[in-house]
Short mmCIF file of C-alpha atoms and ligand atoms in Angstrom, two decimals:
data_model
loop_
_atom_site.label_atom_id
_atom_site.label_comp_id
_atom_site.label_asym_id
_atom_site.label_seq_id
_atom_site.Cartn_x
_atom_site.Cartn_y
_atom_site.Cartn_z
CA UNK A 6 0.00 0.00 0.00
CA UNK A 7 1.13 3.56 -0.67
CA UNK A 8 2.25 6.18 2.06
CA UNK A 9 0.48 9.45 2.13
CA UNK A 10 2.56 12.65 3.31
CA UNK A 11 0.39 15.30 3.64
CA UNK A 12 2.74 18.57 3.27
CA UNK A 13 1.34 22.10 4.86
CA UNK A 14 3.37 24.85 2.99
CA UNK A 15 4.34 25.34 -0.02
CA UNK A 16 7.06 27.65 0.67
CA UNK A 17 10.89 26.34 -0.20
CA UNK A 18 10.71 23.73 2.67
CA UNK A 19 7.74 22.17 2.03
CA UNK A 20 8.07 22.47 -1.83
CA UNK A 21 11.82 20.45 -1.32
CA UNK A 22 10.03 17.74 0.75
CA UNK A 23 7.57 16.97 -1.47
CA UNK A 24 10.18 16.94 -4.37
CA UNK A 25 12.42 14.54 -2.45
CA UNK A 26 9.59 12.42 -1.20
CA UNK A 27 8.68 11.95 -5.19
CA UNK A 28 11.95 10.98 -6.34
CA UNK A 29 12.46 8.41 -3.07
CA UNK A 30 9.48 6.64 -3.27
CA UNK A 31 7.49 6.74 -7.06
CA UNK A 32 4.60 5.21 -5.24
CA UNK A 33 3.53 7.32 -2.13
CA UNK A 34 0.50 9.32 -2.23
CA UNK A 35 1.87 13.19 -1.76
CA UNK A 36 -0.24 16.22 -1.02
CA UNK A 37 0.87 19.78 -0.98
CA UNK A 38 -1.16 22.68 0.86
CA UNK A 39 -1.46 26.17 0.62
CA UNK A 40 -3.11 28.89 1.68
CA UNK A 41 -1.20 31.18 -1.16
CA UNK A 42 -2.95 31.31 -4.11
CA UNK A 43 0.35 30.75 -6.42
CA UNK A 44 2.79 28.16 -6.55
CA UNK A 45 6.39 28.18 -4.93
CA UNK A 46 7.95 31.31 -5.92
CA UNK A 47 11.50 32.75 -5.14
CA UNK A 48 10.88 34.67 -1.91
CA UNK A 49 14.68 36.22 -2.25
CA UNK A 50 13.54 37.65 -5.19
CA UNK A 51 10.43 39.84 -4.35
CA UNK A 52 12.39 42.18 -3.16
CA UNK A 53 13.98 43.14 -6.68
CA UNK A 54 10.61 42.83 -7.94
CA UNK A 55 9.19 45.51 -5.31
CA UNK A 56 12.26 47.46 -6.14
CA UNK A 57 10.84 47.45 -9.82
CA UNK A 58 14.25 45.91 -11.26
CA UNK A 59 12.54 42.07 -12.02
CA UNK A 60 9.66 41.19 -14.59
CA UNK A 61 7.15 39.10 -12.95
CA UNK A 62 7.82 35.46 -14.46
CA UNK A 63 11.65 35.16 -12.94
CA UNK A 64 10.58 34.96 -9.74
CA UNK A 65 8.10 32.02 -10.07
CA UNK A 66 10.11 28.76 -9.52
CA UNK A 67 7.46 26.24 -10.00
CA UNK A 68 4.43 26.44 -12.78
CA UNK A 69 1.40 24.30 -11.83
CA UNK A 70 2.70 21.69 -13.96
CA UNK A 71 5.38 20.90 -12.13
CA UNK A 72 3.18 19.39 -9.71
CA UNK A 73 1.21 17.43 -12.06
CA UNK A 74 4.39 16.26 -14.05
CA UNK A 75 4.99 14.79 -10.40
CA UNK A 76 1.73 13.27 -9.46
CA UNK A 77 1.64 16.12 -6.83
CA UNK A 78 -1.54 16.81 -5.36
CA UNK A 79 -1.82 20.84 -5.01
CA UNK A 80 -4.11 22.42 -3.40
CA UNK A 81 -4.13 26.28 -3.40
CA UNK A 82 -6.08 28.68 -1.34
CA UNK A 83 -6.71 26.19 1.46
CA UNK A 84 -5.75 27.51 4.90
CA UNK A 85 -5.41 24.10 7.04
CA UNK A 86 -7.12 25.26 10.77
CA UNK A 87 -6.61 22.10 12.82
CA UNK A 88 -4.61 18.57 13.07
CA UNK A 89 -5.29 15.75 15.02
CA UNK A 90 -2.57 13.43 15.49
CA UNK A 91 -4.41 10.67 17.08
CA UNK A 92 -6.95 10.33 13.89
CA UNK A 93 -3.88 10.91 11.43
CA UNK A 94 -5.78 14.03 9.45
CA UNK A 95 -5.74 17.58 9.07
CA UNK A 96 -8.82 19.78 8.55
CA UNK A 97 -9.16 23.22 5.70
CA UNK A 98 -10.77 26.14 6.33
CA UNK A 99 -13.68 24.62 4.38
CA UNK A 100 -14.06 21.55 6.13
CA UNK A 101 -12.64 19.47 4.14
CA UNK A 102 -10.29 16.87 6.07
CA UNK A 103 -7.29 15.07 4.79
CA UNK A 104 -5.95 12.02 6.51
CA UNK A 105 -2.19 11.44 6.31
CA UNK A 106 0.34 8.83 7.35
CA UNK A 107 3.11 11.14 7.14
CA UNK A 108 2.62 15.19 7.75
CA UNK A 109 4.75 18.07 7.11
CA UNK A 110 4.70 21.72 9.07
CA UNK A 111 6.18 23.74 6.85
CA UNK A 112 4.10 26.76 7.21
CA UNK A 113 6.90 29.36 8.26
CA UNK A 114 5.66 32.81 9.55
CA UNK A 115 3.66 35.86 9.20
CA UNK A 116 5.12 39.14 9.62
CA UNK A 117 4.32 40.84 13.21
CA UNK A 118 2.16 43.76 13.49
CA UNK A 119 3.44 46.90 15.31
CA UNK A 120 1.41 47.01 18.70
CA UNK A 121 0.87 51.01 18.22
CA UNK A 122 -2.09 52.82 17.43
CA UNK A 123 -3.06 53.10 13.32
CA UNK A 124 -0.36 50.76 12.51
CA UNK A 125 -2.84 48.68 10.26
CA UNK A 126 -3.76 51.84 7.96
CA UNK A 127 -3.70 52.09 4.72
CA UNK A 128 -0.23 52.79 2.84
CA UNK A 129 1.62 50.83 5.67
CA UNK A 130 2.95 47.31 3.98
CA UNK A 131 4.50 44.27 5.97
CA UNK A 132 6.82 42.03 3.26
CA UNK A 133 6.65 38.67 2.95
CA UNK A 134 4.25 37.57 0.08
CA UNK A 135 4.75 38.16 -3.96
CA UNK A 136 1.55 39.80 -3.56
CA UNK A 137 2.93 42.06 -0.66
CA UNK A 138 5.38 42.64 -3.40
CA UNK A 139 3.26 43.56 -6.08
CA UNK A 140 1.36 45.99 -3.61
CA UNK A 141 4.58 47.70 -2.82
CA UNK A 142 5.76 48.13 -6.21
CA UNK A 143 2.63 49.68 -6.95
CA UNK A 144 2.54 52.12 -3.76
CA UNK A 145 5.76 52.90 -4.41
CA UNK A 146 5.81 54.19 -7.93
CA UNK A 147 3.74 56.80 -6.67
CA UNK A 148 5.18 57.82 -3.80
CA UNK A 149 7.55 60.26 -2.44
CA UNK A 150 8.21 60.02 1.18
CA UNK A 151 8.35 56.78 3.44
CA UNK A 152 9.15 55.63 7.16
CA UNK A 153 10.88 52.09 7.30
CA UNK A 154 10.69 50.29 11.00
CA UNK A 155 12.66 47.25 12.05
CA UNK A 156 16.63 47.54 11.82
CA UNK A 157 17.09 43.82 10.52
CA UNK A 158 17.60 42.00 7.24
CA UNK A 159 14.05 42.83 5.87
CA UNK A 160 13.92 46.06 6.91
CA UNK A 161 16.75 47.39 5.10
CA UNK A 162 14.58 45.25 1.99
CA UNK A 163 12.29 47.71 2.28
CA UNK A 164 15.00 50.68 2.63
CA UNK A 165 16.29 49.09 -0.52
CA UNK A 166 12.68 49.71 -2.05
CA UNK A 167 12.64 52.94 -1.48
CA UNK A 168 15.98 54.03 -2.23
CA UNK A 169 15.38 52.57 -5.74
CA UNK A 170 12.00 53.71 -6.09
CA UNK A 171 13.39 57.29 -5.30
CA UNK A 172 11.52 57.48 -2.33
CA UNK A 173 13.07 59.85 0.55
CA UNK A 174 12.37 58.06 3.33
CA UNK A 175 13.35 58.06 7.22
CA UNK A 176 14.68 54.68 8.93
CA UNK A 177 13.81 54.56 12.12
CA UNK A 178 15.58 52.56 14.60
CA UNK A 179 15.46 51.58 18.17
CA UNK A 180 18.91 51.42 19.08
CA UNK A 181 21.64 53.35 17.95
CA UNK A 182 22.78 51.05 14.80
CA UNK A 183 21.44 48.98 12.39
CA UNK A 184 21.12 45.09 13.24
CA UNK A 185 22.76 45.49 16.57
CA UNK A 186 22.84 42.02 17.38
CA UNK A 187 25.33 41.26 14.88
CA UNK A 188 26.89 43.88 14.31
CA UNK A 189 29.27 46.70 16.21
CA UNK A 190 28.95 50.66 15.59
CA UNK A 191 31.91 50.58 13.54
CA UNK A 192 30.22 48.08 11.00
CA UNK A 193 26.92 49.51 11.39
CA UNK A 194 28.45 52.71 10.18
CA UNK A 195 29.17 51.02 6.99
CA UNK A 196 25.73 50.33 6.14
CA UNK A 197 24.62 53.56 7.83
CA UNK A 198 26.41 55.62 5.00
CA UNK A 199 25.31 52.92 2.29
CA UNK A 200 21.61 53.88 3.25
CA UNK A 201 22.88 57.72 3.75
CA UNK A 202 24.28 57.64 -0.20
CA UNK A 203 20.89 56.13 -1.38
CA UNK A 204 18.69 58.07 0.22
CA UNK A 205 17.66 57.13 3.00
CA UNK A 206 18.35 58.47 6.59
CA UNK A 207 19.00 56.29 9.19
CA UNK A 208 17.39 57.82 12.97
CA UNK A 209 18.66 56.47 15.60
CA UNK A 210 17.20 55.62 19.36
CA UNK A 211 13.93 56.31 17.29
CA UNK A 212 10.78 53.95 16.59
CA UNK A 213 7.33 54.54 16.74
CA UNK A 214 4.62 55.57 19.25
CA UNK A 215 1.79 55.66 16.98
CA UNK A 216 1.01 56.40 13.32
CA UNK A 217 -1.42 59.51 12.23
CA UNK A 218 -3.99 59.03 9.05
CA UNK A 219 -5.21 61.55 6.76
CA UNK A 220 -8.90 61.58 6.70
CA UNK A 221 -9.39 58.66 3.96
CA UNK A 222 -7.74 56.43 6.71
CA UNK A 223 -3.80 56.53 5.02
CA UNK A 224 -1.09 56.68 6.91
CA UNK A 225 0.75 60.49 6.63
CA UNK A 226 3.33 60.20 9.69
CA UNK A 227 4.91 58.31 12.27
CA UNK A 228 5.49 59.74 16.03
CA UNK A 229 8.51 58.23 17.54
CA UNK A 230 8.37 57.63 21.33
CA UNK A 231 10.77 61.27 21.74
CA UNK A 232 7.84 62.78 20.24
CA UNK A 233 9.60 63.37 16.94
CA UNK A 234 7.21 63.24 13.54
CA UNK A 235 8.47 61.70 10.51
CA UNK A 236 5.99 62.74 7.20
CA UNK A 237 5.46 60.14 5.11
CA UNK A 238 2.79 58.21 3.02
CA UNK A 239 4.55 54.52 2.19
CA UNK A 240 5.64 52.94 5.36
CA UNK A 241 7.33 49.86 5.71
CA UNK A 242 7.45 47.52 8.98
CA UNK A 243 9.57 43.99 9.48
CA UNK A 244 10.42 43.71 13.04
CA UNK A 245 10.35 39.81 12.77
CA UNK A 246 7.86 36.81 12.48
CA UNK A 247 4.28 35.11 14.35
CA UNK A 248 5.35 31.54 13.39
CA UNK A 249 2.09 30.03 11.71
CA UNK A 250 1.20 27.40 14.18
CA UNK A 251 -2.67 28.38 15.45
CA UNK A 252 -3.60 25.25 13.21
CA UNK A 253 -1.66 23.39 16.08
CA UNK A 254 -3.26 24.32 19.58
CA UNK A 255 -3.88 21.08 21.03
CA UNK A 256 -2.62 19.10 19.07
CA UNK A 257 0.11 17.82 21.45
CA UNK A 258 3.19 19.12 19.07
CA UNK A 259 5.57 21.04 21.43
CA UNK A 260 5.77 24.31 20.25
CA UNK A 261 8.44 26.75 21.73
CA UNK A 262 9.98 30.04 19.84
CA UNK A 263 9.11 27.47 16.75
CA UNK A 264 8.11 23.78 16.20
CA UNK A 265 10.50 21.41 18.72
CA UNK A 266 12.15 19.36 16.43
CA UNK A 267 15.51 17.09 16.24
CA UNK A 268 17.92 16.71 13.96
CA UNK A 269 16.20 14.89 11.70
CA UNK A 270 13.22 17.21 11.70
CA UNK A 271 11.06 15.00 13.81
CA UNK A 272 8.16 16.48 16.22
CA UNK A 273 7.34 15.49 19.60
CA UNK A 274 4.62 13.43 17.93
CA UNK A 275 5.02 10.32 15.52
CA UNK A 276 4.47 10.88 11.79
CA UNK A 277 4.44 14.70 12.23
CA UNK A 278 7.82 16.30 11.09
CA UNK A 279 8.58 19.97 11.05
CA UNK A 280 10.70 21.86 8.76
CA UNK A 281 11.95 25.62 7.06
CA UNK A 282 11.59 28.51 9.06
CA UNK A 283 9.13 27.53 11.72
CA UNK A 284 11.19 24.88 13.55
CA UNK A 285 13.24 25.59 16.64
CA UNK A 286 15.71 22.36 15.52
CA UNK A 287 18.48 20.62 17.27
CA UNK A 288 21.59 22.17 15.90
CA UNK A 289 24.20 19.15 15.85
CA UNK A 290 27.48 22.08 15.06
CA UNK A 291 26.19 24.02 18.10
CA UNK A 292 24.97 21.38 20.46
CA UNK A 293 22.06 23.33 21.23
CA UNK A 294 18.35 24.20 19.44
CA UNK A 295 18.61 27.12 17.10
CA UNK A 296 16.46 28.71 14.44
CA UNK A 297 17.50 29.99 11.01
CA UNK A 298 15.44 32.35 8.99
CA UNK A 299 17.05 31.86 5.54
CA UNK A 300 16.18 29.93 2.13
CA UNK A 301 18.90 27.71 2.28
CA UNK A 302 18.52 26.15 5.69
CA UNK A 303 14.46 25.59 4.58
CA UNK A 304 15.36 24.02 1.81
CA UNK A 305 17.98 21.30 3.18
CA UNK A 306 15.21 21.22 6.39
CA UNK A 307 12.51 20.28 3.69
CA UNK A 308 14.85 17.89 1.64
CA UNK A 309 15.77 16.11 5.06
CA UNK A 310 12.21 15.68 6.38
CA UNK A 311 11.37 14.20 3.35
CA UNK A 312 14.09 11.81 3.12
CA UNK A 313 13.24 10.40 7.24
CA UNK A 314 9.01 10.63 6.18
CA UNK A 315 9.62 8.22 3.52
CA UNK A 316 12.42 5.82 4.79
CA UNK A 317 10.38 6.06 8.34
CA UNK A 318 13.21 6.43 10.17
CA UNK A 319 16.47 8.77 11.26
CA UNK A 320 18.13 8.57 7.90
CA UNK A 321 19.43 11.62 7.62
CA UNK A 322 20.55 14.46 9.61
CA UNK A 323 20.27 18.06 9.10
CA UNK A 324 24.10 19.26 9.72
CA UNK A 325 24.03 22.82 7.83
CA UNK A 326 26.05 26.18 8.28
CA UNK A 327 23.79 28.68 6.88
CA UNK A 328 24.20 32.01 5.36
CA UNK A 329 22.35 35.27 4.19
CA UNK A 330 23.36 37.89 2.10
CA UNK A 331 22.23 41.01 0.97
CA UNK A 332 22.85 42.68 -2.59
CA UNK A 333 21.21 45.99 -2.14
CA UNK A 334 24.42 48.05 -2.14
CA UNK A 335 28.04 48.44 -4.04
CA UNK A 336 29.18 46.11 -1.47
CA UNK A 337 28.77 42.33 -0.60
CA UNK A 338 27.29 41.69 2.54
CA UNK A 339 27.00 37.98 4.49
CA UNK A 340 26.36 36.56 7.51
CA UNK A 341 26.86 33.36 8.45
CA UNK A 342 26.24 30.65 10.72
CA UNK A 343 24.28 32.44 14.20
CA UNK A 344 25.80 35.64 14.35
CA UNK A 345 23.73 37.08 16.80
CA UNK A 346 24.79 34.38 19.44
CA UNK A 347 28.39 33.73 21.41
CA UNK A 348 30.06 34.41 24.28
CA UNK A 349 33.06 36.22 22.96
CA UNK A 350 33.72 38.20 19.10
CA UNK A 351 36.62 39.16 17.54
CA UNK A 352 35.96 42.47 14.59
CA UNK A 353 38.46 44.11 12.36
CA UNK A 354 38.02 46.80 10.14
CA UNK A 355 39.97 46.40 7.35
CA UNK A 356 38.93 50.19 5.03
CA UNK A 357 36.29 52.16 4.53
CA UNK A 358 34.27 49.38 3.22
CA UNK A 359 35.43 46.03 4.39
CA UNK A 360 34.97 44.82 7.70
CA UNK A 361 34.32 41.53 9.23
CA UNK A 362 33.26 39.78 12.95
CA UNK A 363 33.18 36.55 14.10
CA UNK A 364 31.26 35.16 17.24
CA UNK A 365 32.37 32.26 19.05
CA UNK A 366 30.76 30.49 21.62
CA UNK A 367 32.60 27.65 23.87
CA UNK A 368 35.50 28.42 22.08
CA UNK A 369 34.34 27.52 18.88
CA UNK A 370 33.27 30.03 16.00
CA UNK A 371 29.38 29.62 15.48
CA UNK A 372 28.73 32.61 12.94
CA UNK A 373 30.24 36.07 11.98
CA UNK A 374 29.57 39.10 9.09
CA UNK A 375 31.65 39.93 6.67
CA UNK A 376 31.11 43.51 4.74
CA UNK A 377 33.24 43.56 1.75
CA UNK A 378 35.39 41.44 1.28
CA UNK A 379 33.41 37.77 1.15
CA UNK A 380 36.69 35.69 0.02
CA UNK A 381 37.04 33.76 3.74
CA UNK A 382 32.96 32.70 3.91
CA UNK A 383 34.10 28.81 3.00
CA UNK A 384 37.25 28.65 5.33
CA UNK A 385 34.98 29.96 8.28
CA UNK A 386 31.92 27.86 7.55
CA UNK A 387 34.42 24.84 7.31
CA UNK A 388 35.98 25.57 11.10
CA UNK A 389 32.15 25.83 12.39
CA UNK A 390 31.43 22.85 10.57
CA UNK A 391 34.78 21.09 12.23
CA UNK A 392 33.90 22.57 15.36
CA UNK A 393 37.27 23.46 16.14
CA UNK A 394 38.09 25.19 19.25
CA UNK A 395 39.43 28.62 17.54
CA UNK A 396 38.64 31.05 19.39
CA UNK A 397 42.40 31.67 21.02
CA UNK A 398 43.24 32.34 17.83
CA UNK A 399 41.61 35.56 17.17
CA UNK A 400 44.26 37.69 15.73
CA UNK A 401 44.72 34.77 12.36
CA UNK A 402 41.28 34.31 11.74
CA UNK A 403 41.29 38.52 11.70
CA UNK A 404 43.81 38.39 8.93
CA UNK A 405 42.61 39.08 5.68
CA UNK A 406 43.54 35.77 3.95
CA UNK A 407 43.16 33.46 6.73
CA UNK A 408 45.40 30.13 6.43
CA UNK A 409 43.92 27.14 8.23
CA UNK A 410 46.84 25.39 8.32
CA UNK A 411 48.69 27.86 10.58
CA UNK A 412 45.87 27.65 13.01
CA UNK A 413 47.16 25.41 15.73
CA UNK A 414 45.76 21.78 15.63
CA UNK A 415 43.08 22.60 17.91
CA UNK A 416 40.24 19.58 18.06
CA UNK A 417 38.21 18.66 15.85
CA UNK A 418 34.75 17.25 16.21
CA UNK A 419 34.44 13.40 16.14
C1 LIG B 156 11.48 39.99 1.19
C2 LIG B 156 12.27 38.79 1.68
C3 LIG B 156 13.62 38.70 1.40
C4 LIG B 156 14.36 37.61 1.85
N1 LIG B 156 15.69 37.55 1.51
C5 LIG B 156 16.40 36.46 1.87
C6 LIG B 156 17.77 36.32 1.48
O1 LIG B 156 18.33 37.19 0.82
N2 LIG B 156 18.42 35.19 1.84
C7 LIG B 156 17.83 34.19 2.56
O2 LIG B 156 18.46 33.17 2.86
N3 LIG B 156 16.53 34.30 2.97
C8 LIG B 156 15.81 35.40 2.64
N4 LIG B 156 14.51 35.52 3.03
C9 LIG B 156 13.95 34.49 3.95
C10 LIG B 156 13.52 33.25 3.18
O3 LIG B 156 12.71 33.62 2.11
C11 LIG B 156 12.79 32.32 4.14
O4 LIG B 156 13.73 31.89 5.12
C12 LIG B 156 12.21 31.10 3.44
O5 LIG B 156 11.37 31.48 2.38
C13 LIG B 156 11.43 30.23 4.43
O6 LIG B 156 10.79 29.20 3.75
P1 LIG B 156 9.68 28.30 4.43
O7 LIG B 156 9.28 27.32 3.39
O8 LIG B 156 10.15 27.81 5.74
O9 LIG B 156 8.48 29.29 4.78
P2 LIG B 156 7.59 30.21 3.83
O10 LIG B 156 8.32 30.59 2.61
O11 LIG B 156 7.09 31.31 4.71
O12 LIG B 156 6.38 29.27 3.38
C14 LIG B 156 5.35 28.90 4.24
C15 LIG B 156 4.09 28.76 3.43
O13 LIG B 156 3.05 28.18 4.23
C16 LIG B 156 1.84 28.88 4.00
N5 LIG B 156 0.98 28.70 5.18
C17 LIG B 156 1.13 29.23 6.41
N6 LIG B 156 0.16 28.81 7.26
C18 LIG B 156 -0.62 27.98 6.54
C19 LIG B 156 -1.78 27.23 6.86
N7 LIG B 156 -2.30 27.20 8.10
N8 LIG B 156 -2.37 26.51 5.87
C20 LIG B 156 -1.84 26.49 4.61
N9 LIG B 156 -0.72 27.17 4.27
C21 LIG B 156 -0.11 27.90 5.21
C22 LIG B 156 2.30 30.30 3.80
O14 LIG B 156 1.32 31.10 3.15
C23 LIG B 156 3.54 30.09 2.94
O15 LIG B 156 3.23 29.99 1.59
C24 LIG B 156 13.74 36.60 2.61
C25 LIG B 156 12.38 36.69 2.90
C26 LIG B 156 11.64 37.77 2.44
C27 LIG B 156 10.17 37.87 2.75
#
C-alpha cells in the first residue's frame, strides 16, 4: 500500500520535501497545501521585484505543472485550521479533512504587526508575500516620502525599495545602529552611509509611538516615542515573524519560539515532522536548538524531512552552516552561521568598506559578518562545521587571507 505525506506549505521547505519524497518513493501518495494562491515562488527575489528591477515570471520557480508532471496533489487557497494526530488528518478552512500517514509543518511565519495605534492603515505594507510585493511596487511608484521600521535583514529590503523607487524616506531605529545584534557601531556605520548615499536616513534611538492618518484612513506620519514626527505616506514595517502554528493548539506538538524538532526534523509526535523557518531544531554544530530564517537552511530542512518521512526512520541528519546575504548596495554583505549568538567576538576593520566579525561560543566560532570582502565565507563555515576550538586564535582568523593550516591543531569534532 502507498504512504500518504500530507505537506502544509508550499514555501521552499515544504516544496523540497515533497520533491524529495517523489523521487524516493514513485509510489507514495503526496499532497501539498497552501493557503497562497500561487505556486512556490523565489521569496529572495520579491524584493527586486518591489524594487521594480525584475519582470514578474523570474521569480516564479514552480508552474502548476510541475506538480502534475509529479503526481503532486496541489491544493491552493486552502488555509489548514486544525490537526489531530491521534486520527492521522488535518482539517481546511472549508471543512474538508485530509488524513495522512506522514505530515509536514512547513508553514513558516507571518510578519508581526506593530502594537501602536493606526499601525494597520492604509499605505503601511508588511513584506513577505509576492503579492505584498506587487502591492509595494505599486505604492511605491507613486510615492515620495516613506518611514521604514525594524533595523534587521528585511527592513533594510524595504530601505532598498525605497531608495530605488526614489523614495526619501526616514529609517527609524530603536537602538543606535542597524542590526545590533550582529553587528558593532563601527560596522553599522558602513551600512549607515550605504543607506545615507541612497537616500535614506537612518534615525537612531527612534521607533514609533503611533502612526497619524489623513482623513481617507492613510497613513501620513509616524510619532517616535521622543515625540519626533516623521511625514510620510509609504511605510514599511519587518520587526520579525508570528510563526504560523494556530492550526496546532492542542494538538500535542511542542511548540516553543518554533516547532521542537531534532535533527532529523522530527516532532514530539510520531508521523508529524517539522521543517523551514518555523522549527526551533536541534543544531548538531552548536549542540544546542537554534532557528534559522534563511532559504537555504528551509530548503535542506525540507529535503531532510522528506528523506526520514519516507524511509520512516532517522536517515538523515540536518548538519548545515547557513548564510544570508544582501545585494542591495556596491558592497557584498553575508552573515553566516548564528551571528547574533556567542560568548566572545573578535571584529576588524579592514577600510572604509570592508569589515568583518566573528562570534564564538565555547570556544568555537558559530557565525560572523563579513562587509566587503566575502573571500574567507568557505574557510569559516568549514571551522564551524569542524567545530574546532578557535577562538584563542583571534588575531589569524582577523587576517585578511586566513590560512587554516597555521591555526594550531586545535580539536576537531568526532
Ligand atoms: C522579502 C524577503 C527577502 C528575503 N531575503 C532572503 C535572502 O536574501 N536570503 C535568505 O536566505 N533568505 C531570505 N529571506 C527568507 C527566506 O525567504 C525564508 O527563510 C524562506 O522562504 C522560508 O521558507 P519556508 O518554506 O520555511 O516558509 P515560507 O516561505 O514562509 O512558506 C510557508 C508557506 O506556508 C503557507 N501557510 C502558512 N500557514 C498555513 C496554513 N495554516 N495553511 C496552509 N498554508 C499555510 C504560507 O502562506 C507560505 O506559503 C527573505 C524573505 C523575504 C520575505
Amino acid at each position: 500500500m502507498s504512504t500518504s505525506h500530507v505537506i502544509v506549505g508550499d514555501g521552499i521547505a515544504g516544496s523540497s520535501a515533497a520533491e524529495t519524497i517523489r523521487e524516493q518513493d514513485p509510489d507514495a501518495d503526496v499532497t501539498v497545501i497552501t493557503d497562497e494562491g500561487e505556486t512556490l515562488y523565489n521569496r529572495i527575489l520579491i524584493k527586486e521585484f518591489a524594487k521594480g528591477k525584475l519582470p514578474e515570471a523570474p521569480i516564479s520557480i514552480h508552474e502548476p505543472e510541475w506538480y502534475e508532471e509529479r503526481d503532486i496533489d496541489l491544493e491552493l487557497n486552502t488555509h489548514v485550521t486544525e490537526v489531530d494526530t491521534d486520527a492521522h488528518e488535518i482539517r481546511t478552512h472549508s471543512g474538508d479533512v485530509y488524513g495522512y500517514d506522514k505530515l509536514l509543518i512547513a508553514t513558516g511565519g507571518t510578519p508581526a504587526q506593530l502594537p501602536v495605534e493606526n499601525s494597520d492603515a492604509d499605505g503601511i505594507h508588511h513584506f513577505w508575500t509576492f503579492q505584498d510585493a506587487r502591492n509595494i511596487r505599486e505604492h511605491a511608484d507613486d510615492s515620495e516620502q516613506g518611514i521604514i521600521v525594524g533595523a534587521g535583514l528585511l527592513g533594510i529590503d524595504l530601505a532598498a525599495v525605497c531608495a530605488a523607487q526614489d523614495i526619501e524616506a526616514n529609517y527609524l531605529m530603536r537602538g543606535n545602529r542597524w542590526w545590533r545584534y550582529a553587528l558593532s557601531e563601527e560596522g553599522a556605520e558602513i551600512i549607515h552611509d550605504a543607506l545615507e548615499d541612497h537616500g535614506v536616513t537612518p534615525v537612531f534611538d527612534s521607533g514609533v509611538d503611533h502612526f497619524e492618518v489623513d482623513d481617507d484612513g492613510h497613513v501620513e506620519a509616524a510619532i517616535d516615542p521622543n515625540g519626533e514626527r516623521f511625514d510620510g505616506d509609504f511605510c514599511g514595517i519587518a520587526i520579525g515573524l508570528d510563526f504560523n502554528t494556530e492550526w496546532l493548539q492542542g494538538s500535542g506538538i511542542e511548540v516553543e519560539d518554533g516547532v521542537v524538532v531534532d535533527e532529523y526534523m522530527q516532532t514530539n509526535v510520531e508521523d508529524v515532522y517539522a521543517a523551514g523557518d518555523i522549527t526551533e531544531f536541534h543544531d548538531t554544530i552548536i549542540g544546542e536548538q537554534a532557528q534559522n530564517g534563511a532559504w537555504g537552511s528551509a530548503k535542506e530542512q525540507g529535503a531532510t524531512a522528506g528523506k526520514n518521512m519516507v524511509a520512516d526512520s532517522e536517515e538523515d541528519e540536518f548538519r548545515w552552516v547557513s548564510s544570508y546575504s544582501i545585494t542591495h548596495f556596491d558592497f557584498p554583505f553575508l552573515s553566516f552561521g548564528h551571528p547574533t549568538i556567542g560568548d566572545e567576538t573578535a571584529e576588524r576593520k579592514y577600510n572604509e568598506g570592508e569589515w568583518r566579525r566573528l562570534a564564538f561560543k565555547n570556544g568555537q566560532l558559530v557565525g560572523g559578518v563579513l562587509i566587503g570582502d566575502l573571500s574567507q565565507q568557505s574557510r569559516f563555515k568549514q571551522l564551524i562545521r569542524e567545530e574546532r576550538q578557535v577562538a584563542d586564535q583571534k588575531e589569524l582568523l582577523l587576517e585578511e587571507n586566513v590560512d587554516l593550516e597555521k591555526l594550531e591543531s586545535a580539536p576537531q569534532a568526532e
